[in-house]
CSV table of N, CA and C in Angstrom, one decimal:
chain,number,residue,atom,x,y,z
A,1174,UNK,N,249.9,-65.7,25.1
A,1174,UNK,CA,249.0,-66.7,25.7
A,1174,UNK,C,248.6,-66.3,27.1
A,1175,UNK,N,249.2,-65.5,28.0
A,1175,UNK,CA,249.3,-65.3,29.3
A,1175,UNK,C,248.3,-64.3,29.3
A,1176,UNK,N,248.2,-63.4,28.0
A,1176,UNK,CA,247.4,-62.6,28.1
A,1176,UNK,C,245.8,-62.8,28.0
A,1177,UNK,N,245.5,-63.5,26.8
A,1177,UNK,CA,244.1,-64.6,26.7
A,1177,UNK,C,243.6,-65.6,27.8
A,1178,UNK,N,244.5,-65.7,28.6
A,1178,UNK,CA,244.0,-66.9,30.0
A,1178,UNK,C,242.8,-66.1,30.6
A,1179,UNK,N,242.9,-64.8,31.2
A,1179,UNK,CA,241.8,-64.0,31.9
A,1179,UNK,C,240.8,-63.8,30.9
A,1180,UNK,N,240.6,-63.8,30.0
A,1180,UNK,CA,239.7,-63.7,29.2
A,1180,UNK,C,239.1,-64.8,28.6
A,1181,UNK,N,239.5,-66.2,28.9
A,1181,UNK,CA,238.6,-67.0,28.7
A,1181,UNK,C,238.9,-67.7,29.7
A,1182,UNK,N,239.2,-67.5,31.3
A,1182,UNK,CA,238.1,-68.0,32.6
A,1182,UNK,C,237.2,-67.1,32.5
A,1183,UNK,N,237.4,-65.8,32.3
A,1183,UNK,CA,236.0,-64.7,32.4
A,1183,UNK,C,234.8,-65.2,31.6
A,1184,UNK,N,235.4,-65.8,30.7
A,1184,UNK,CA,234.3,-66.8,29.5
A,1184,UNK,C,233.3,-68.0,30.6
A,1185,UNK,N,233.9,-68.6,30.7
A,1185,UNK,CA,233.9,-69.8,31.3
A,1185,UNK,C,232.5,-69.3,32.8
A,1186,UNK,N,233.0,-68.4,33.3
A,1186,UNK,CA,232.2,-67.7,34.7
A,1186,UNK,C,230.9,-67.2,34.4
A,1187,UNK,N,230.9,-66.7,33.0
A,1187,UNK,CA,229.6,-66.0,32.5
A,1187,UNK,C,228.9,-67.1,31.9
A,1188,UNK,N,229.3,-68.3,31.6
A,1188,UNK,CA,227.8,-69.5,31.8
A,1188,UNK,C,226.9,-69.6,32.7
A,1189,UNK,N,227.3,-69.4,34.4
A,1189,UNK,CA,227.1,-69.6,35.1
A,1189,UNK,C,226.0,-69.0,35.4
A,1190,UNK,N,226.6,-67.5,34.9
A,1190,UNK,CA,225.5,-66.2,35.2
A,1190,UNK,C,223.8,-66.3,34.4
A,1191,UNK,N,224.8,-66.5,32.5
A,1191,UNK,CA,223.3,-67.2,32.0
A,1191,UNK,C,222.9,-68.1,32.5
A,1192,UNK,N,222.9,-69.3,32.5
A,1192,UNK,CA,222.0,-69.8,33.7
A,1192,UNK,C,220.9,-69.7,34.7
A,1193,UNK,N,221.9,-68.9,35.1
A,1193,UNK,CA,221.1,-68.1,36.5
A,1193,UNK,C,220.1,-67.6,35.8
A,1194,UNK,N,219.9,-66.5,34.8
A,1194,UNK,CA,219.1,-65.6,34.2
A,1194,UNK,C,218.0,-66.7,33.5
A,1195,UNK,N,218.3,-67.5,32.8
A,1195,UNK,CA,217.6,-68.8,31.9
A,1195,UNK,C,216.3,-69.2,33.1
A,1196,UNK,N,217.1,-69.6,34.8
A,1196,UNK,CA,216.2,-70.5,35.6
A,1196,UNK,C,215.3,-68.9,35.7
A,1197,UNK,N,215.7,-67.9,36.0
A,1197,UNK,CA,214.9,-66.8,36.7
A,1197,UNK,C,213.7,-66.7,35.5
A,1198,UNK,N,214.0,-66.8,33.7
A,1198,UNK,CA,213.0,-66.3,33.3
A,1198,UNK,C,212.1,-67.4,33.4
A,1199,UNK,N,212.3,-68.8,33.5
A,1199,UNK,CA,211.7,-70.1,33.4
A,1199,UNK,C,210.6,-70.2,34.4
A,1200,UNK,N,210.4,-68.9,35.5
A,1200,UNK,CA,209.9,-69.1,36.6
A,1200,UNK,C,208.2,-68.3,36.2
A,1201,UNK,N,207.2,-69.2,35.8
A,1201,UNK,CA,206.3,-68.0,35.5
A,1201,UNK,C,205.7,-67.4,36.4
A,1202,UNK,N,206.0,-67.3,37.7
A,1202,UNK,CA,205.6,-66.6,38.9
A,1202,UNK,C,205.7,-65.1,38.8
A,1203,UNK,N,207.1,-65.1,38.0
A,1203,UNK,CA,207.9,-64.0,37.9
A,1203,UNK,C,207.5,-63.4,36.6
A,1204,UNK,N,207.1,-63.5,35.8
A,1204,UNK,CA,206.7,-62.9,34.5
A,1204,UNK,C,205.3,-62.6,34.4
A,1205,UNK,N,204.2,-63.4,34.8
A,1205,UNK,CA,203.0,-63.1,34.3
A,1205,UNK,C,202.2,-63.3,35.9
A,1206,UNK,N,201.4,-62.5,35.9
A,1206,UNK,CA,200.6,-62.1,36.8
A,1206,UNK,C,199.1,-63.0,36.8
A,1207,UNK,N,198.8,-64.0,37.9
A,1207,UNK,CA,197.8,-64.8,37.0
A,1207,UNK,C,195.8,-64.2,37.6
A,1208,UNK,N,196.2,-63.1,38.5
A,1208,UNK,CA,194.7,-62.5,38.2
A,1208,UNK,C,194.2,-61.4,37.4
A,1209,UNK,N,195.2,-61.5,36.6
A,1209,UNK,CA,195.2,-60.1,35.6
A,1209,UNK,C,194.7,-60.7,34.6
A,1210,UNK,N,192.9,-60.1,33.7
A,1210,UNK,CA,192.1,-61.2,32.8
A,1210,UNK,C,192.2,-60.1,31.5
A,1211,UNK,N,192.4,-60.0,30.6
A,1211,UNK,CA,191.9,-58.9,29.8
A,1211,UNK,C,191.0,-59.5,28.7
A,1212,UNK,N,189.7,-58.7,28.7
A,1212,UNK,CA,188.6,-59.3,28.1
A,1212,UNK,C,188.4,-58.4,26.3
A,1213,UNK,N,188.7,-59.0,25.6
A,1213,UNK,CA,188.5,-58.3,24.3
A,1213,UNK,C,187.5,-59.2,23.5
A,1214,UNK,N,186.7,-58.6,22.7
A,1214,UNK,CA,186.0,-59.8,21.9
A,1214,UNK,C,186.5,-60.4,20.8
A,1215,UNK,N,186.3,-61.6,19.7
A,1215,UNK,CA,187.1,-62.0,19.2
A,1215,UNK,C,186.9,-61.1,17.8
A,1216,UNK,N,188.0,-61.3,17.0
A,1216,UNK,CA,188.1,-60.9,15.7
A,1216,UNK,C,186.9,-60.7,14.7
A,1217,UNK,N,186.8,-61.8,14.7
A,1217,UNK,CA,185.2,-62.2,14.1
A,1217,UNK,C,184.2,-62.9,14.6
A,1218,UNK,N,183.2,-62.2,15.2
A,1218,UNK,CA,182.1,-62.9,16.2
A,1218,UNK,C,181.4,-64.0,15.1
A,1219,UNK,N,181.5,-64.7,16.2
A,1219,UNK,CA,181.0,-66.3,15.3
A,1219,UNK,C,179.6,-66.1,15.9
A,1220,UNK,N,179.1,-65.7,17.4
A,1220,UNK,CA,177.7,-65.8,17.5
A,1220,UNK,C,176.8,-64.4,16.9
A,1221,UNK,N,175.5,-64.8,16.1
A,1221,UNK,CA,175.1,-64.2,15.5
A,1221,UNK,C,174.3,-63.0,16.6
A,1222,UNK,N,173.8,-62.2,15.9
A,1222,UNK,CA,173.6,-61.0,16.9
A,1222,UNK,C,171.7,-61.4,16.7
A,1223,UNK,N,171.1,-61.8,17.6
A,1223,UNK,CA,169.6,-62.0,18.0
A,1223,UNK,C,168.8,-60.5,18.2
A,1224,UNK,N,167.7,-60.6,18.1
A,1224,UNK,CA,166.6,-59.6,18.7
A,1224,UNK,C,167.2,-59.3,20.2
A,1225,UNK,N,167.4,-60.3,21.1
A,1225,UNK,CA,167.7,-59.9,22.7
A,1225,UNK,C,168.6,-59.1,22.5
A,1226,UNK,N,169.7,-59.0,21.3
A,1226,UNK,CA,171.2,-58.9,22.0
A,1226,UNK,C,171.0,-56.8,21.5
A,1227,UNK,N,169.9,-56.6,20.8
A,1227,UNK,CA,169.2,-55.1,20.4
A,1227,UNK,C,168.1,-54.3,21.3
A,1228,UNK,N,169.2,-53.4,21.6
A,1228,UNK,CA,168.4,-52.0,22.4
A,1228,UNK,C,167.3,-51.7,21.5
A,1229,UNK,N,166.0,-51.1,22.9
A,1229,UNK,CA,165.2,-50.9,22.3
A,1229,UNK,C,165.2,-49.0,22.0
A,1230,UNK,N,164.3,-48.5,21.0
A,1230,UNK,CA,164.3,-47.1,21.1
A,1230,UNK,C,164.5,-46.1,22.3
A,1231,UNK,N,163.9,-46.6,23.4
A,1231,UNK,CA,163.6,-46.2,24.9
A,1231,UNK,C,164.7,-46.7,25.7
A,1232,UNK,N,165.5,-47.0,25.3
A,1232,UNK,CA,167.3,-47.7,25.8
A,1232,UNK,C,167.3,-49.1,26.7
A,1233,UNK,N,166.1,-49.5,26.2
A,1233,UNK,CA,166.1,-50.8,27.4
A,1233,UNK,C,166.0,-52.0,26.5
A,1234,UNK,N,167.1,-53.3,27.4
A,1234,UNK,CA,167.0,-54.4,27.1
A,1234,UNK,C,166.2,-55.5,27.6
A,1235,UNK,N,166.0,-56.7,27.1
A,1235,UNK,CA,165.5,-57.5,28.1
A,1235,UNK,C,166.0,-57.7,29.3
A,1236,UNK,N,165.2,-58.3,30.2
A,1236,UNK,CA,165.7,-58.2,31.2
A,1236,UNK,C,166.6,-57.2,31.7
A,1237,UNK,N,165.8,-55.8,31.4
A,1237,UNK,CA,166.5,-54.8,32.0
A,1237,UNK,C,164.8,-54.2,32.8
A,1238,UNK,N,165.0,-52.9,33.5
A,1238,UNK,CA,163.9,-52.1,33.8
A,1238,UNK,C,164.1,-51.0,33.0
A,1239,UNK,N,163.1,-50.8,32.2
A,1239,UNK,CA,163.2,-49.5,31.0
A,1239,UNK,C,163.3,-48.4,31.5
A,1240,UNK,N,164.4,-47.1,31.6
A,1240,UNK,CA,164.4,-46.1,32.1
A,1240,UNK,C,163.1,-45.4,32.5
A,1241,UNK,N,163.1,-44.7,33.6
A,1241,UNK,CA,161.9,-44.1,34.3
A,1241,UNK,C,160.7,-45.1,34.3
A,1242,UNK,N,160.6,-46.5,34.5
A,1242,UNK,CA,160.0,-47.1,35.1
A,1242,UNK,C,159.8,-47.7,36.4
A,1243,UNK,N,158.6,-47.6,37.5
A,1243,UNK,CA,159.0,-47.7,38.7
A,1243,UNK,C,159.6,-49.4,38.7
A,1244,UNK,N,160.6,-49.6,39.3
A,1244,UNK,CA,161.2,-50.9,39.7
A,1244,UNK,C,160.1,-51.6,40.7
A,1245,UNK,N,159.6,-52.4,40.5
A,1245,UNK,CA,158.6,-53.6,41.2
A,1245,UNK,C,159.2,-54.3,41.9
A,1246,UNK,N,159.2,-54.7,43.1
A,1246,UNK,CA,160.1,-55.5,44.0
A,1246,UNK,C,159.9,-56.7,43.7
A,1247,UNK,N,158.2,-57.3,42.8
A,1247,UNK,CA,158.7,-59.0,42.8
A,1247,UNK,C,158.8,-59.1,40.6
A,1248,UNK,N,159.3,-58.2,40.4
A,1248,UNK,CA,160.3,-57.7,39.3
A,1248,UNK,C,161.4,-58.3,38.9
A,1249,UNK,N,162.3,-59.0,38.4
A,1249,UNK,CA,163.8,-59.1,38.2
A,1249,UNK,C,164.3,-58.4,37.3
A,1250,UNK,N,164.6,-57.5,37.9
A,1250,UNK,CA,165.8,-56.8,37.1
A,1250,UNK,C,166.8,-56.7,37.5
A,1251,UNK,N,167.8,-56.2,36.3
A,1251,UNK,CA,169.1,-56.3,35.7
A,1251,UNK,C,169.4,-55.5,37.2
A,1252,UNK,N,170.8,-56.1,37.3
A,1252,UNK,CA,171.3,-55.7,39.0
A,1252,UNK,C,172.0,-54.2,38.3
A,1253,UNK,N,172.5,-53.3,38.9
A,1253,UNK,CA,172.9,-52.1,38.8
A,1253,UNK,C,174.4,-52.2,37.8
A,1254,UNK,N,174.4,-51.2,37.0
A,1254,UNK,CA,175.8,-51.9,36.2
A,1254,UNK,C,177.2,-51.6,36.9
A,1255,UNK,N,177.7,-52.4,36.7
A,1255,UNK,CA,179.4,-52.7,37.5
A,1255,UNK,C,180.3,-52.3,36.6
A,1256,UNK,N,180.6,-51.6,35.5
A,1256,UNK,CA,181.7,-51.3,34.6
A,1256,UNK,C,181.8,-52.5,34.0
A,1257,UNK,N,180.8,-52.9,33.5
A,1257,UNK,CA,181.4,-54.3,32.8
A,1257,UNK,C,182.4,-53.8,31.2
A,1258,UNK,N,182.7,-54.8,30.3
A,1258,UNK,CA,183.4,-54.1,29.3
A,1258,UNK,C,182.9,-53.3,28.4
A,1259,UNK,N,183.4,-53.1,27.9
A,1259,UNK,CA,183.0,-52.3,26.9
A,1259,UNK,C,184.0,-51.9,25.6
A,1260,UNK,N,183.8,-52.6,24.0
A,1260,UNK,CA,185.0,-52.6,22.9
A,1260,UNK,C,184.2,-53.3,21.6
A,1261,UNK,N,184.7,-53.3,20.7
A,1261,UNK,CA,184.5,-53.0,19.4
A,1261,UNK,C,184.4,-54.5,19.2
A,1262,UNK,N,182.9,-54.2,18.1
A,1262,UNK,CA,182.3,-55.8,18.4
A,1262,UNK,C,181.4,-56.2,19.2
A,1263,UNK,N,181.7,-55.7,20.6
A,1263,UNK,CA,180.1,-56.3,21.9
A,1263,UNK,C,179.1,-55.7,21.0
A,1264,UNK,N,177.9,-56.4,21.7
A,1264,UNK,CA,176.1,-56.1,21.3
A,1264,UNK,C,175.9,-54.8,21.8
A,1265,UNK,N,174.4,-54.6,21.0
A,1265,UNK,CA,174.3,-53.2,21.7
A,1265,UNK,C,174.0,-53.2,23.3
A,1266,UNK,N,173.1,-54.8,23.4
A,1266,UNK,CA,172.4,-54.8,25.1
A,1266,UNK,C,174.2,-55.2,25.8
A,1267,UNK,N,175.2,-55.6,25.4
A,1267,UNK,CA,176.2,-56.0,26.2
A,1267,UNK,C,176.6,-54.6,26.7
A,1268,UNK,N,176.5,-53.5,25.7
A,1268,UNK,CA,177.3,-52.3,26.3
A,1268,UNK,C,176.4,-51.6,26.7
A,1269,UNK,N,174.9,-51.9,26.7
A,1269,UNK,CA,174.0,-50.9,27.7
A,1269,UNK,C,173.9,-51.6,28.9
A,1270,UNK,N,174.0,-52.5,29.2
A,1270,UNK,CA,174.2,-53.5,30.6
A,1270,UNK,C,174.9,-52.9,31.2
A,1271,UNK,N,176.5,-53.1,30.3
A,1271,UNK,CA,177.5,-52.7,31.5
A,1271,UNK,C,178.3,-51.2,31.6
A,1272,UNK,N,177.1,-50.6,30.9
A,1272,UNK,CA,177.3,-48.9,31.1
A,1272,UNK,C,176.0,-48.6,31.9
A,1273,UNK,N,174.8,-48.9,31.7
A,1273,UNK,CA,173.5,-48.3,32.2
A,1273,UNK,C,172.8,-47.7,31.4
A,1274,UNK,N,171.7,-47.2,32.1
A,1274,UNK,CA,170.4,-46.4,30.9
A,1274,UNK,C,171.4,-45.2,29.8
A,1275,UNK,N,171.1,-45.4,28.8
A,1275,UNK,CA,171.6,-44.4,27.9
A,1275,UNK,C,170.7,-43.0,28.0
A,1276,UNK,N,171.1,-41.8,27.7
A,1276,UNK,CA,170.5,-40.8,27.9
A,1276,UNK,C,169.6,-40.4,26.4
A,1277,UNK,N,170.2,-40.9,25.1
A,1277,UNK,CA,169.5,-41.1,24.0
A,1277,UNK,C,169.8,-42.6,23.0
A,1278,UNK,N,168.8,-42.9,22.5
A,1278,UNK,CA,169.3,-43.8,21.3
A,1278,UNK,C,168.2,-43.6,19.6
A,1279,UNK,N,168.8,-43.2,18.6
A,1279,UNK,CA,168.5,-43.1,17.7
A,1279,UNK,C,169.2,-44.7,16.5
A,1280,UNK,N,167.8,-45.0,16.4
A,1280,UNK,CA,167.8,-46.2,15.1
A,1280,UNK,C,167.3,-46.0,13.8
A,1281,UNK,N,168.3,-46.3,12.9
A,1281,UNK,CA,168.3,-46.0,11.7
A,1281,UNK,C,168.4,-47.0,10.9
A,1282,UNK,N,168.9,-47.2,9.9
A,1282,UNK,CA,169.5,-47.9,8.8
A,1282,UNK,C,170.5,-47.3,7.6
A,1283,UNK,N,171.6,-48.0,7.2
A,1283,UNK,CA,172.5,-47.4,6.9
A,1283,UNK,C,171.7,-47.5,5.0
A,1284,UNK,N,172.7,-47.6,4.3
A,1284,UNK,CA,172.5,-47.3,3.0
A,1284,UNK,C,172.5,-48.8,2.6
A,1285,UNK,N,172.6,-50.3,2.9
A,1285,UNK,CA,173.1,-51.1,2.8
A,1285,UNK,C,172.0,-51.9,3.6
A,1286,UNK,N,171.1,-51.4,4.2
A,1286,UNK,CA,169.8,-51.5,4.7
A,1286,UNK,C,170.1,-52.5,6.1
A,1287,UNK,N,171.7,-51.9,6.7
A,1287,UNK,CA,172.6,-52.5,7.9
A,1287,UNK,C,171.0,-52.1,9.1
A,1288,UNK,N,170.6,-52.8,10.7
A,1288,UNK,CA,170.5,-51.8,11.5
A,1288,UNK,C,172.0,-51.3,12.1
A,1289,UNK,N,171.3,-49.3,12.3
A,1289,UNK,CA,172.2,-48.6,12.9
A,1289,UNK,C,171.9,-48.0,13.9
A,1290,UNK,N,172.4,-48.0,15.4
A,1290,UNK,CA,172.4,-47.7,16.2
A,1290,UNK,C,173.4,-46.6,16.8
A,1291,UNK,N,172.8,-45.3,17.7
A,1291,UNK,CA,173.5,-44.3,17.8
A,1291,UNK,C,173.5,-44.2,19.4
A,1292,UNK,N,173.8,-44.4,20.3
A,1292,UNK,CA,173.1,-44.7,21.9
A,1292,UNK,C,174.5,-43.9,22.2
A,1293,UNK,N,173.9,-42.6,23.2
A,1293,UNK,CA,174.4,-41.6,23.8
A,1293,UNK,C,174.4,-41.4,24.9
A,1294,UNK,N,175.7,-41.5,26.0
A,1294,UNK,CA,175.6,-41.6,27.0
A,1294,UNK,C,175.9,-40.0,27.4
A,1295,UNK,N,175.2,-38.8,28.6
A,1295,UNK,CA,176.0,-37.9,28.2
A,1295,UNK,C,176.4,-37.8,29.6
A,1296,UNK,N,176.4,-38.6,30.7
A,1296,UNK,CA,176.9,-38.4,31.9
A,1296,UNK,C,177.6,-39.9,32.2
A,1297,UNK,N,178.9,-39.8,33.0
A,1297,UNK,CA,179.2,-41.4,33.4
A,1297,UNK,C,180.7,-41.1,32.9
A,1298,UNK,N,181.2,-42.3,33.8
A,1298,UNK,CA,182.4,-42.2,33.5
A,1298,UNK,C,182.8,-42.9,32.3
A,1299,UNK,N,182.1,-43.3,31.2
A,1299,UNK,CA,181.9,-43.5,29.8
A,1299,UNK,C,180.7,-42.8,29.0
A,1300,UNK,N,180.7,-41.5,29.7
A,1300,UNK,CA,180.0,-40.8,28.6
A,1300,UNK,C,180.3,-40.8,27.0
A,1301,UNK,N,179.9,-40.6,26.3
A,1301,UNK,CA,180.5,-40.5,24.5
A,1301,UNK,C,178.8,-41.3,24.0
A,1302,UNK,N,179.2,-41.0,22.5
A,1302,UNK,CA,178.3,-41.4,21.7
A,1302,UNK,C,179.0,-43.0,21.0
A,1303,UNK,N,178.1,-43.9,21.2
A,1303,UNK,CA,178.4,-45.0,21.1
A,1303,UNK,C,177.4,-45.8,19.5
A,1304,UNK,N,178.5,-45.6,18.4
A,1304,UNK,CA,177.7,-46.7,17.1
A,1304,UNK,C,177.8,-47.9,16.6
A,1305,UNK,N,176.6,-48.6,16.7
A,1305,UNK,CA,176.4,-49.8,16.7
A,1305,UNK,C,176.0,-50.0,15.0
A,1306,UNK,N,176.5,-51.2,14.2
A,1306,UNK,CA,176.0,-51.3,13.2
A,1306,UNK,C,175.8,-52.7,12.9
A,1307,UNK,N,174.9,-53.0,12.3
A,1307,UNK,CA,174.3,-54.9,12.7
A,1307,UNK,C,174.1,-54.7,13.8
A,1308,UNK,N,173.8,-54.4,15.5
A,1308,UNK,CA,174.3,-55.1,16.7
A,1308,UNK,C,175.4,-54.7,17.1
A,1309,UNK,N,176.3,-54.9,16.4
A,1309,UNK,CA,177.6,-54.7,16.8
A,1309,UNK,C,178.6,-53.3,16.9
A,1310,UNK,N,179.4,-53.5,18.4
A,1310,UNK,CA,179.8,-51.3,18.2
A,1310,UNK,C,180.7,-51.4,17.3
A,1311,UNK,N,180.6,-50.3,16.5
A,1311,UNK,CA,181.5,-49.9,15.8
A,1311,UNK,C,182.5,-48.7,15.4
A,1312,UNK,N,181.9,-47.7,16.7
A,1312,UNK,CA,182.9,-46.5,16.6
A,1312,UNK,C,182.3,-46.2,18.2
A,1313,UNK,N,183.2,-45.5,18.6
A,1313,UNK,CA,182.8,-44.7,19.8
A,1313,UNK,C,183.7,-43.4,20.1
A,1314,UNK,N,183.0,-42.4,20.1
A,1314,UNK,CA,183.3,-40.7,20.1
A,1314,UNK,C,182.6,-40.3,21.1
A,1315,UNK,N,183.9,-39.3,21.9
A,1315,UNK,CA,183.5,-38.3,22.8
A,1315,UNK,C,182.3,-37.7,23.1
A,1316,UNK,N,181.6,-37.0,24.0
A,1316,UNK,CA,180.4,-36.4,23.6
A,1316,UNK,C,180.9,-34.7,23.7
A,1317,UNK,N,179.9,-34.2,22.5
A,1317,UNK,CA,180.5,-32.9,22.7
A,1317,UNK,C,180.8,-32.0,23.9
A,1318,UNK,N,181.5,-31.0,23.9
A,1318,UNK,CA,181.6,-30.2,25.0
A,1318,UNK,C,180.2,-29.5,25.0
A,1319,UNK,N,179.8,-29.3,26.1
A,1319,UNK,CA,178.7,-28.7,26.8
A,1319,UNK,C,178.9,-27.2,26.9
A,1320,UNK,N,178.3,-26.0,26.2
A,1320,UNK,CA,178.7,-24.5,26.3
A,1320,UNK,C,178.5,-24.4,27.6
A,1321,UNK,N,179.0,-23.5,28.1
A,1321,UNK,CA,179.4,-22.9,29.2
A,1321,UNK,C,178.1,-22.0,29.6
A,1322,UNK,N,177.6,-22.5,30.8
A,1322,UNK,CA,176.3,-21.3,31.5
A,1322,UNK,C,177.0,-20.1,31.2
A,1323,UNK,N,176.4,-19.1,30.7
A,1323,UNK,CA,177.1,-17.8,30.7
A,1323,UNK,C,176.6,-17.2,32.4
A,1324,UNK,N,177.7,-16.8,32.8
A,1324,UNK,CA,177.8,-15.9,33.9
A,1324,UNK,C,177.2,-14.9,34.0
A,1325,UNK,N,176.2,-15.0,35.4
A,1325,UNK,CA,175.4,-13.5,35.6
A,1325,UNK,C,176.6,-12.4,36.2
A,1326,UNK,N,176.3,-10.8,35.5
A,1326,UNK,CA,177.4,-10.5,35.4
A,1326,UNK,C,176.7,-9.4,36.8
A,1327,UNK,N,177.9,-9.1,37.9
A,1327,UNK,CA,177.1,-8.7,39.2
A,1327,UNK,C,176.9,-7.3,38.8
A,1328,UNK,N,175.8,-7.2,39.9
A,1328,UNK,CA,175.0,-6.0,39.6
A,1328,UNK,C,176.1,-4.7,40.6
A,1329,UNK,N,176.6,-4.2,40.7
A,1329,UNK,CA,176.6,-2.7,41.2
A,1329,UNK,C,176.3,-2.0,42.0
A,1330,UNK,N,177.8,-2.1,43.0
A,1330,UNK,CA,177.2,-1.6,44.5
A,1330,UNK,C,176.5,-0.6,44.6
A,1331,UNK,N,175.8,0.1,45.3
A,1331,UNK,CA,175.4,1.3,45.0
A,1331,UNK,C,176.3,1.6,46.2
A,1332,UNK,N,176.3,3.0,45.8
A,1332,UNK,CA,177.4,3.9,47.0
A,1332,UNK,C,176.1,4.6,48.2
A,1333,UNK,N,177.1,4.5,49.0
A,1333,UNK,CA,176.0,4.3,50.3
A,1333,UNK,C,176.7,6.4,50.9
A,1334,UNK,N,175.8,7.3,51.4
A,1334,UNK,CA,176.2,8.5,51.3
A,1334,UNK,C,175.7,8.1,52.6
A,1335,UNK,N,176.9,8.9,54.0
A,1335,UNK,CA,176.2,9.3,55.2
A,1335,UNK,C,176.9,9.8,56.1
């Protein structure tokens, strides 16, 4: 009996501790971070994808200024893009908004007579090829590697005699 005493006050002291731990996790200060937003789209887009929400061949949306067009000062255009998001599901104009002018876009139709969208960005810190199908993205792959300038190969000192 003498021997089991220390082992159940040591019982008895470790309520205390849970406790402690119980109030600490209870604190949501301490667990979640509340300016941290993470934007995904939902599972299944319930809003239907419109004409606006479709790049045009020339990579511009409404309310955008179509690449190599001079900008008009009493013009409204689309403010400069800020990294907005970008994930599987946005429109095609949501992810040329918040990427910028694409450098190509090819439209097609698939076998199922889907629209297909191919919009290529090849510079930016989201360069890749970006596929859209209905409107909506549906794959996005790297853009290939760029061959290497071949190197001018130097010409040859000439030896100097004197």
């Amino acid at each position: 009996m003498a021997a089991v005493a220390p082992l159940l006050a040591g019982c008895a002291g470790g309520s205390d501790l849970l406790s402690k731990d119980a109030e600490w996790f209870n604190k949501p200060t301490r667990l979640f971070i509340k300016n941290i937003s993470i934007d995904a789209p939902p599972l299944t887009p319930e809003k239907p994808v419109t004409a606006d929400d479709l790049v045009s061949a020339d990579g511009a949306c409404p309310g955008m200024v179509p690449p190599g067009a001079p900008a008009d000062a009493n013009a409204s255009s689309a403010p400069a893009p800020s990294g907005g998001t970008v994930a599987l599901g946005h429109t095609e104009c949501d992810v040329v908004r918040g990427i910028g002018a694409p450098s190509s876009v090819n439209l097609s139709n698939d076998a199922g007579g889907r629209r297909v969208a191919v919009v290529t960005w090849m510079t930016g810190p989201r360069a890749g090829i970006y596929t859209f199908t209905s409107g909506r993205l549906s794959s996005i792959e790297g853009t290939p590697e760029q061959p290497a300038a071949p190197r001018a190969k130097p010409k040859p000192k000439k030896k100097q005699t004197g």
